[in-house]
Amino acid sequence: MKPTLLLLSILSSGLLVPCPVASQNSAPPDLATPQEKHLRNVRQLTFGGQNAEAYFSADGQRLIFQSTRDNLQCDQMFTMNVDGSNVRMVSNGKGRTTCGYFYPDGKTILFSSTYLAGAQCPPRPDFSKGYTWAVYPGFDIFAANPDGSGLMQLTDTPGYDAEATISRDGKRIVFTSMRNGDLDIYTMNADGRHVKQLTHELGYDGGPFFSPDRKWIVYRAYHPTGEKEITEYKDLLAQNLIRPTSLEIWIMKANGKHKRQITNLGAASFAPAFFANGKRIIFSSNVGSTGGMGNFELYAIDINGENLEQITYSPGFDGFPMFSPDGTRLVWASNRNAKAPHETNIFIADWVP
């Protein structure tokens, strides 16, 4: 989302309907479309409900993801093996969770939750005033054991704290916070100490990931210009909302210097992550779509903004991509092979260079 960046906010403005779990044996052996030349052996890992933001553990053997399934009313945090087995909920079932991640040693997980602000799901945005994302002020960042025990709160400032990931050496967490009145990117130690603000531009900066060498951070951003845009952004933010229809991909040094815009697509481009070699970025965008939020596909681009390439070719939504640490596999969320409207599942594929 990481906002909560609730995938489902992107996909529909209606209520989310949990779907029954189907047998994995019913999935076709390869769910790649003919144009997807970089993807081989596409396998479906979840079957029913709403599943998103699946990210690899450092050893490439497990995934952590958020899901609204069974009788859940909003996203909770789950882990599973990379073959889709051993699915277990690791959050406490209270409030809403988002943006799970593994610490590199595999002994700790990271995610955000609103449960301290209330055990019930926070209300969804009112779309009567247009399409918006909620940035719930009740979100704080937590660490826990891989089974969800030993929950430890890492942030406790007023306002939104979420979208957290951790560097490959396990020393620094990068996240989005509204603690200073705007949605900016910060880093902190793995234990929540020594917080540093990296972005200061008016607008939304979020969804940050470190590069494999820890020298760069990739993120999505919307910086309003002109009086009308600025006024609308501030008015929505005062209601803990943002309008995510115009997002571009940016990178900056891990210390916040040398910010550079990578895309200029005039679309909702988000969920960026580095290739394993750190030389390219993969992300999701609805560039070229017309009407509503349109069709989201995965794209890749060099870190200098050149060589844009479309990766997925599947109607609906493809988003939240992440490479395995060795770069041989890609995991992402997609509407493909859905058995119900807006159903979104986790898929994994072998990567073909």
Short mmCIF file of C-alpha atoms in Angstrom, two decimals:
data_model
loop_
_atom_site.label_atom_id
_atom_site.label_comp_id
_atom_site.label_asym_id
_atom_site.label_seq_id
_atom_site.Cartn_x
_atom_site.Cartn_y
_atom_site.Cartn_z
CA MET A 1 0.00 0.00 0.00
CA LYS A 2 2.12 0.77 1.30
CA PRO A 3 -1.60 4.09 2.27
CA THR A 4 -2.93 1.37 3.39
CA LEU A 5 -3.23 1.54 -0.25
CA LEU A 6 -5.79 -0.84 0.06
CA LEU A 7 -5.78 -2.54 -3.22
CA LEU A 8 -9.49 -2.87 -3.00
CA SER A 9 -9.98 0.87 -2.89
CA ILE A 10 -8.36 0.93 -6.30
CA LEU A 11 -10.47 -1.80 -7.72
CA SER A 12 -13.99 -0.94 -6.72
CA SER A 13 -16.10 1.57 -4.94
CA GLY A 14 -18.45 -1.07 -3.61
CA LEU A 15 -18.33 -3.32 -0.60
CA LEU A 16 -15.82 -6.14 -0.66
CA VAL A 17 -17.37 -9.58 -0.67
CA PRO A 18 -15.37 -12.47 0.79
CA CYS A 19 -15.34 -15.48 -1.50
CA PRO A 20 -15.17 -19.20 -0.74
CA VAL A 21 -11.79 -20.86 -0.98
CA ALA A 22 -11.40 -23.15 -3.97
CA SER A 23 -9.11 -26.10 -4.40
CA GLN A 24 -5.64 -25.28 -5.70
CA ASN A 25 -5.99 -28.27 -8.02
CA SER A 26 -8.58 -26.31 -10.02
CA ALA A 27 -6.02 -23.72 -11.15
CA PRO A 28 -4.63 -24.02 -14.69
CA PRO A 29 -0.93 -25.01 -14.78
CA ASP A 30 0.21 -21.68 -16.24
CA LEU A 31 -1.87 -18.50 -16.04
CA ALA A 32 0.39 -16.27 -18.12
CA THR A 33 -1.14 -14.56 -21.16
CA PRO A 34 0.60 -14.98 -24.55
CA GLN A 35 2.15 -11.48 -24.45
CA GLU A 36 3.76 -11.98 -21.03
CA LYS A 37 7.17 -13.01 -22.32
CA HIS A 38 8.94 -12.37 -19.01
CA LEU A 39 6.61 -14.64 -17.01
CA ARG A 40 6.67 -18.44 -17.03
CA ASN A 41 4.87 -20.98 -14.87
CA VAL A 42 2.40 -18.45 -13.46
CA ARG A 43 0.78 -20.09 -10.44
CA GLN A 44 -2.12 -18.91 -8.32
CA LEU A 45 -1.37 -19.02 -4.58
CA THR A 46 -4.64 -17.77 -3.05
CA PHE A 47 -8.15 -18.72 -4.07
CA GLY A 48 -10.94 -16.34 -3.19
CA GLY A 49 -11.44 -13.16 -1.25
CA GLN A 50 -9.26 -10.08 -1.58
CA ASN A 51 -5.52 -10.65 -1.32
CA ALA A 52 -2.75 -8.14 -1.93
CA GLU A 53 0.72 -6.83 -1.09
CA ALA A 54 2.54 -10.16 -0.94
CA TYR A 55 6.25 -9.74 -0.16
CA PHE A 56 9.06 -12.29 0.05
CA SER A 57 11.07 -13.23 3.11
CA ALA A 58 14.84 -12.78 2.73
CA ASP A 59 15.34 -16.50 2.08
CA GLY A 60 12.69 -16.43 -0.65
CA GLN A 61 10.70 -19.25 0.98
CA ARG A 62 7.77 -17.38 2.56
CA LEU A 63 5.36 -14.57 1.76
CA ILE A 64 3.54 -12.11 3.97
CA PHE A 65 0.35 -10.58 2.60
CA GLN A 66 -2.88 -8.84 3.57
CA SER A 67 -6.26 -10.41 2.96
CA THR A 68 -9.98 -9.94 3.45
CA ARG A 69 -11.24 -13.52 3.33
CA ASP A 70 -13.68 -15.86 5.00
CA ASN A 71 -15.72 -13.74 7.44
CA LEU A 72 -13.21 -10.91 7.87
CA GLN A 73 -14.60 -7.42 7.37
CA CYS A 74 -11.29 -5.77 6.47
CA ASP A 75 -7.67 -6.69 5.79
CA GLN A 76 -5.70 -8.82 8.24
CA MET A 77 -2.10 -10.00 7.92
CA PHE A 78 -1.24 -13.54 6.77
CA THR A 79 1.86 -15.55 5.95
CA MET A 80 2.25 -18.59 3.69
CA ASN A 81 4.90 -20.64 1.94
CA VAL A 82 5.78 -19.66 -1.63
CA ASP A 83 3.80 -22.66 -2.92
CA GLY A 84 0.65 -21.34 -1.21
CA SER A 85 0.70 -23.83 1.64
CA ASN A 86 0.61 -23.21 5.41
CA VAL A 87 -1.54 -20.07 5.27
CA ARG A 88 -2.01 -18.56 8.72
CA MET A 89 -3.27 -15.26 10.07
CA VAL A 90 -0.58 -13.48 12.08
CA SER A 91 -2.40 -10.28 13.05
CA ASN A 92 -4.85 -10.23 15.95
CA GLY A 93 -8.03 -9.84 13.88
CA LYS A 94 -8.77 -6.38 15.29
CA GLY A 95 -8.95 -3.15 13.29
CA ARG A 96 -7.41 -3.04 9.81
CA THR A 97 -3.87 -4.02 8.87
CA THR A 98 -1.68 -3.20 5.88
CA CYS A 99 1.82 -3.43 4.43
CA GLY A 100 3.41 -6.52 5.93
CA TYR A 101 7.12 -7.22 5.57
CA PHE A 102 9.73 -9.65 6.90
CA TYR A 103 12.83 -8.55 8.77
CA PRO A 104 15.87 -10.00 6.96
CA ASP A 105 16.62 -12.52 9.72
CA GLY A 106 13.14 -14.03 9.29
CA LYS A 107 12.54 -13.86 13.03
CA THR A 108 10.37 -10.72 13.00
CA ILE A 109 7.55 -9.36 10.85
CA LEU A 110 6.54 -5.76 10.29
CA PHE A 111 3.06 -4.41 9.57
CA SER A 112 0.69 -1.56 10.35
CA SER A 113 -2.59 -1.82 12.24
CA THR A 114 -5.40 0.40 13.49
CA TYR A 115 -6.38 -1.96 16.34
CA LEU A 116 -5.26 0.38 19.13
CA ALA A 117 -7.69 2.98 17.78
CA GLY A 118 -10.54 0.47 17.81
CA ALA A 119 -11.24 -3.22 17.40
CA GLN A 120 -13.74 -2.60 14.59
CA CYS A 121 -12.83 -1.92 10.97
CA PRO A 122 -12.49 1.81 10.33
CA PRO A 123 -15.10 3.17 7.90
CA ARG A 124 -14.42 3.08 4.18
CA PRO A 125 -14.14 6.40 2.31
CA ASP A 126 -17.29 8.09 1.04
CA PHE A 127 -16.99 7.93 -2.76
CA SER A 128 -19.87 10.34 -3.28
CA LYS A 129 -17.27 13.12 -3.47
CA GLY A 130 -15.10 11.24 -5.95
CA TYR A 131 -12.58 8.43 -5.77
CA THR A 132 -10.31 8.65 -2.71
CA TRP A 133 -8.02 6.59 -0.50
CA ALA A 134 -8.31 6.74 3.27
CA VAL A 135 -5.16 7.42 5.30
CA TYR A 136 -6.52 6.30 8.65
CA PRO A 137 -5.02 8.24 11.57
CA GLY A 138 -5.28 5.11 13.71
CA PHE A 139 -2.54 3.32 11.77
CA ASP A 140 0.66 2.63 13.68
CA ILE A 141 3.59 0.38 12.81
CA PHE A 142 4.22 -2.83 14.75
CA ALA A 143 6.79 -5.60 14.87
CA ALA A 144 5.99 -9.15 15.96
CA ASN A 145 7.25 -12.70 15.92
CA PRO A 146 6.49 -14.55 12.65
CA ASP A 147 3.44 -16.17 14.26
CA GLY A 148 2.09 -12.78 15.39
CA SER A 149 3.04 -13.17 19.05
CA GLY A 150 5.19 -10.64 20.90
CA LEU A 151 3.53 -7.63 19.26
CA MET A 152 5.62 -4.49 19.76
CA GLN A 153 4.51 -0.97 18.81
CA LEU A 154 7.17 0.99 16.88
CA THR A 155 5.31 4.28 16.27
CA ASP A 156 2.97 6.16 18.58
CA THR A 157 2.69 9.65 17.11
CA PRO A 158 -0.74 11.11 16.25
CA GLY A 159 -1.85 10.48 12.67
CA TYR A 160 -1.11 7.98 9.95
CA ASP A 161 2.01 5.77 10.20
CA ALA A 162 2.13 2.93 7.65
CA GLU A 163 3.64 1.68 4.38
CA ALA A 164 6.74 0.36 6.15
CA THR A 165 9.51 -1.81 4.67
CA ILE A 166 13.00 -2.58 5.94
CA SER A 167 16.47 -2.45 4.40
CA ARG A 168 18.18 -5.71 3.45
CA ASP A 169 20.70 -5.38 6.28
CA GLY A 170 17.83 -5.08 8.78
CA LYS A 171 18.98 -1.76 10.20
CA ARG A 172 16.55 0.87 8.86
CA ILE A 173 12.80 0.96 8.29
CA VAL A 174 11.37 3.35 5.70
CA PHE A 175 7.73 4.39 6.02
CA THR A 176 5.10 7.06 5.37
CA SER A 177 3.81 9.31 8.15
CA MET A 178 1.55 12.31 8.65
CA ARG A 179 3.16 13.24 11.97
CA ASN A 180 4.18 16.67 10.70
CA GLY A 181 0.90 17.47 8.94
CA ASP A 182 1.69 16.15 5.45
CA LEU A 183 2.25 12.66 3.99
CA ASP A 184 6.02 12.31 3.93
CA ILE A 185 8.62 9.55 3.95
CA TYR A 186 10.71 8.84 7.05
CA THR A 187 13.29 6.30 8.15
CA MET A 188 13.87 4.86 11.62
CA ASN A 189 15.92 2.13 13.21
CA ALA A 190 14.53 -1.39 13.23
CA ASP A 191 13.42 -0.84 16.84
CA GLY A 192 11.58 2.40 16.04
CA ARG A 193 14.22 4.82 17.31
CA HIS A 194 16.13 7.62 15.54
CA VAL A 195 13.41 8.82 13.17
CA LYS A 196 14.51 11.00 10.24
CA GLN A 197 12.26 12.83 7.77
CA LEU A 198 13.36 12.43 4.12
CA THR A 199 10.73 14.27 2.07
CA HIS A 200 9.39 17.75 2.71
CA GLU A 201 7.55 18.60 -0.52
CA LEU A 202 3.85 19.39 -0.26
CA GLY A 203 1.88 16.34 -1.35
CA TYR A 204 1.79 12.61 -0.90
CA ASP A 205 5.07 10.67 -0.80
CA GLY A 206 4.62 7.00 -0.02
CA GLY A 207 5.07 3.31 -0.72
CA PRO A 208 8.87 3.39 -0.21
CA PHE A 209 11.28 0.50 -0.80
CA PHE A 210 15.05 0.37 -0.34
CA SER A 211 17.25 -0.75 -3.22
CA PRO A 212 19.07 -4.06 -2.63
CA ASP A 213 22.32 -2.19 -1.87
CA ARG A 214 20.42 0.11 0.55
CA LYS A 215 21.70 3.24 -1.23
CA TRP A 216 18.41 4.31 -2.85
CA ILE A 217 14.72 4.49 -2.03
CA VAL A 218 12.00 4.21 -4.67
CA TYR A 219 8.55 5.64 -3.93
CA ARG A 220 5.36 7.04 -5.42
CA ALA A 221 4.46 10.70 -5.20
CA TYR A 222 1.85 13.31 -6.00
CA HIS A 223 2.93 16.93 -5.57
CA PRO A 224 0.03 19.29 -6.31
CA THR A 225 0.72 22.44 -8.31
CA GLY A 226 -1.48 25.45 -8.76
CA GLU A 227 -3.94 26.90 -6.29
CA LYS A 228 -6.82 24.58 -7.20
CA GLU A 229 -4.80 21.37 -6.84
CA ILE A 230 -3.18 22.50 -3.61
CA THR A 231 -6.51 23.52 -2.08
CA GLU A 232 -8.14 20.21 -3.02
CA TYR A 233 -5.20 18.21 -1.66
CA LYS A 234 -5.22 20.07 1.66
CA ASP A 235 -9.01 19.85 2.00
CA LEU A 236 -8.97 16.09 1.45
CA LEU A 237 -5.99 15.58 3.75
CA ALA A 238 -7.86 17.38 6.51
CA GLN A 239 -10.43 14.56 6.18
CA ASN A 240 -7.65 11.92 6.16
CA LEU A 241 -8.17 11.27 2.45
CA ILE A 242 -6.11 11.53 -0.73
CA ARG A 243 -7.10 11.26 -4.37
CA PRO A 244 -4.66 8.79 -5.99
CA THR A 245 -5.50 9.41 -9.65
CA SER A 246 -2.15 11.05 -10.43
CA LEU A 247 0.95 9.36 -9.02
CA GLU A 248 4.46 9.19 -10.47
CA ILE A 249 7.48 7.05 -9.53
CA TRP A 250 10.45 8.76 -7.88
CA ILE A 251 13.78 7.70 -6.42
CA MET A 252 16.09 9.37 -3.91
CA LYS A 253 19.23 8.55 -1.99
CA ALA A 254 18.64 6.73 1.30
CA ASN A 255 19.48 9.97 3.12
CA GLY A 256 16.75 11.87 1.24
CA LYS A 257 19.06 13.68 -1.19
CA HIS A 258 19.09 13.68 -5.00
CA LYS A 259 15.35 13.19 -5.52
CA ARG A 260 14.51 12.38 -9.12
CA GLN A 261 11.22 11.72 -10.91
CA ILE A 262 11.43 8.48 -12.92
CA THR A 263 8.06 8.40 -14.69
CA ASN A 264 6.00 11.10 -16.32
CA LEU A 265 2.98 9.07 -17.39
CA GLY A 266 0.17 11.29 -16.12
CA ALA A 267 -1.49 8.25 -14.58
CA ALA A 268 -1.90 6.41 -11.29
CA SER A 269 1.52 4.74 -11.11
CA PHE A 270 2.29 3.10 -7.78
CA ALA A 271 3.73 0.08 -5.92
CA PRO A 272 7.30 0.42 -7.19
CA ALA A 273 10.02 -2.07 -6.27
CA PHE A 274 13.57 -2.64 -7.44
CA PHE A 275 14.75 -5.50 -9.62
CA ALA A 276 17.17 -7.77 -7.75
CA ASN A 277 20.13 -6.11 -9.49
CA GLY A 278 18.94 -2.64 -8.46
CA LYS A 279 19.15 -1.31 -12.04
CA ARG A 280 15.46 -1.34 -12.95
CA ILE A 281 12.14 -0.67 -11.22
CA ILE A 282 8.91 -2.61 -11.56
CA PHE A 283 5.59 -0.91 -10.77
CA SER A 284 1.88 -0.84 -11.55
CA SER A 285 0.11 1.79 -13.62
CA ASN A 286 -3.18 2.48 -15.38
CA VAL A 287 -1.46 4.58 -18.08
CA GLY A 288 -3.59 4.72 -21.22
CA SER A 289 -6.79 3.76 -19.43
CA THR A 290 -9.97 5.73 -19.92
CA GLY A 291 -13.00 5.84 -17.64
CA GLY A 292 -12.79 5.25 -13.91
CA MET A 293 -9.49 3.90 -12.63
CA GLY A 294 -9.18 1.65 -15.67
CA ASN A 295 -6.87 -1.31 -16.24
CA PHE A 296 -3.70 -1.63 -14.15
CA GLU A 297 -0.72 -3.52 -15.57
CA LEU A 298 2.85 -4.07 -14.43
CA TYR A 299 5.62 -2.08 -16.10
CA ALA A 300 9.39 -1.96 -15.81
CA ILE A 301 11.69 1.01 -16.29
CA ASP A 302 15.39 1.78 -15.87
CA ILE A 303 16.32 3.88 -12.83
CA ASN A 304 17.20 6.74 -15.21
CA GLY A 305 13.63 6.75 -16.54
CA GLU A 306 14.40 5.05 -19.87
CA ASN A 307 13.23 1.83 -21.52
CA LEU A 308 9.66 1.65 -20.24
CA GLU A 309 8.31 -1.86 -20.86
CA GLN A 310 4.91 -3.41 -20.20
CA ILE A 311 5.19 -6.71 -18.30
CA THR A 312 1.63 -7.98 -17.77
CA TYR A 313 -1.23 -8.10 -20.26
CA SER A 314 -4.28 -9.17 -18.29
CA PRO A 315 -7.62 -7.31 -18.05
CA GLY A 316 -8.42 -5.73 -14.71
CA PHE A 317 -5.80 -5.27 -12.03
CA ASP A 318 -2.16 -6.34 -11.79
CA GLY A 319 -0.22 -4.68 -9.00
CA PHE A 320 2.04 -4.86 -5.95
CA PRO A 321 4.95 -6.65 -7.65
CA MET A 322 8.05 -7.85 -5.81
CA PHE A 323 11.02 -9.91 -6.97
CA SER A 324 12.46 -12.73 -4.90
CA PRO A 325 15.87 -11.77 -3.45
CA ASP A 326 17.67 -13.77 -6.14
CA GLY A 327 15.55 -12.22 -8.92
CA THR A 328 14.30 -15.55 -10.29
CA ARG A 329 10.65 -15.17 -9.28
CA LEU A 330 8.04 -12.42 -9.26
CA VAL A 331 5.03 -12.25 -6.95
CA TRP A 332 2.10 -9.88 -7.46
CA ALA A 333 -1.67 -9.44 -7.03
CA SER A 334 -4.03 -9.87 -9.97
CA ASN A 335 -7.68 -10.19 -10.99
CA ARG A 336 -6.82 -12.94 -13.49
CA ASN A 337 -8.67 -16.23 -13.15
CA ALA A 338 -11.14 -14.60 -10.73
CA LYS A 339 -14.26 -16.55 -9.86
CA ALA A 340 -16.17 -13.47 -8.60
CA PRO A 341 -16.23 -9.76 -9.49
CA HIS A 342 -13.20 -7.85 -8.19
CA GLU A 343 -11.71 -10.97 -6.65
CA THR A 344 -7.97 -10.47 -6.32
CA ASN A 345 -5.43 -13.19 -5.66
CA ILE A 346 -1.70 -13.63 -5.22
CA PHE A 347 0.28 -15.08 -8.13
CA ILE A 348 3.90 -16.15 -8.50
CA ALA A 349 5.91 -16.71 -11.67
CA ASP A 350 9.39 -17.63 -12.82
CA TRP A 351 11.07 -14.53 -14.25
CA VAL A 352 12.43 -14.77 -17.79
CA PRO A 353 15.04 -12.00 -18.40
#
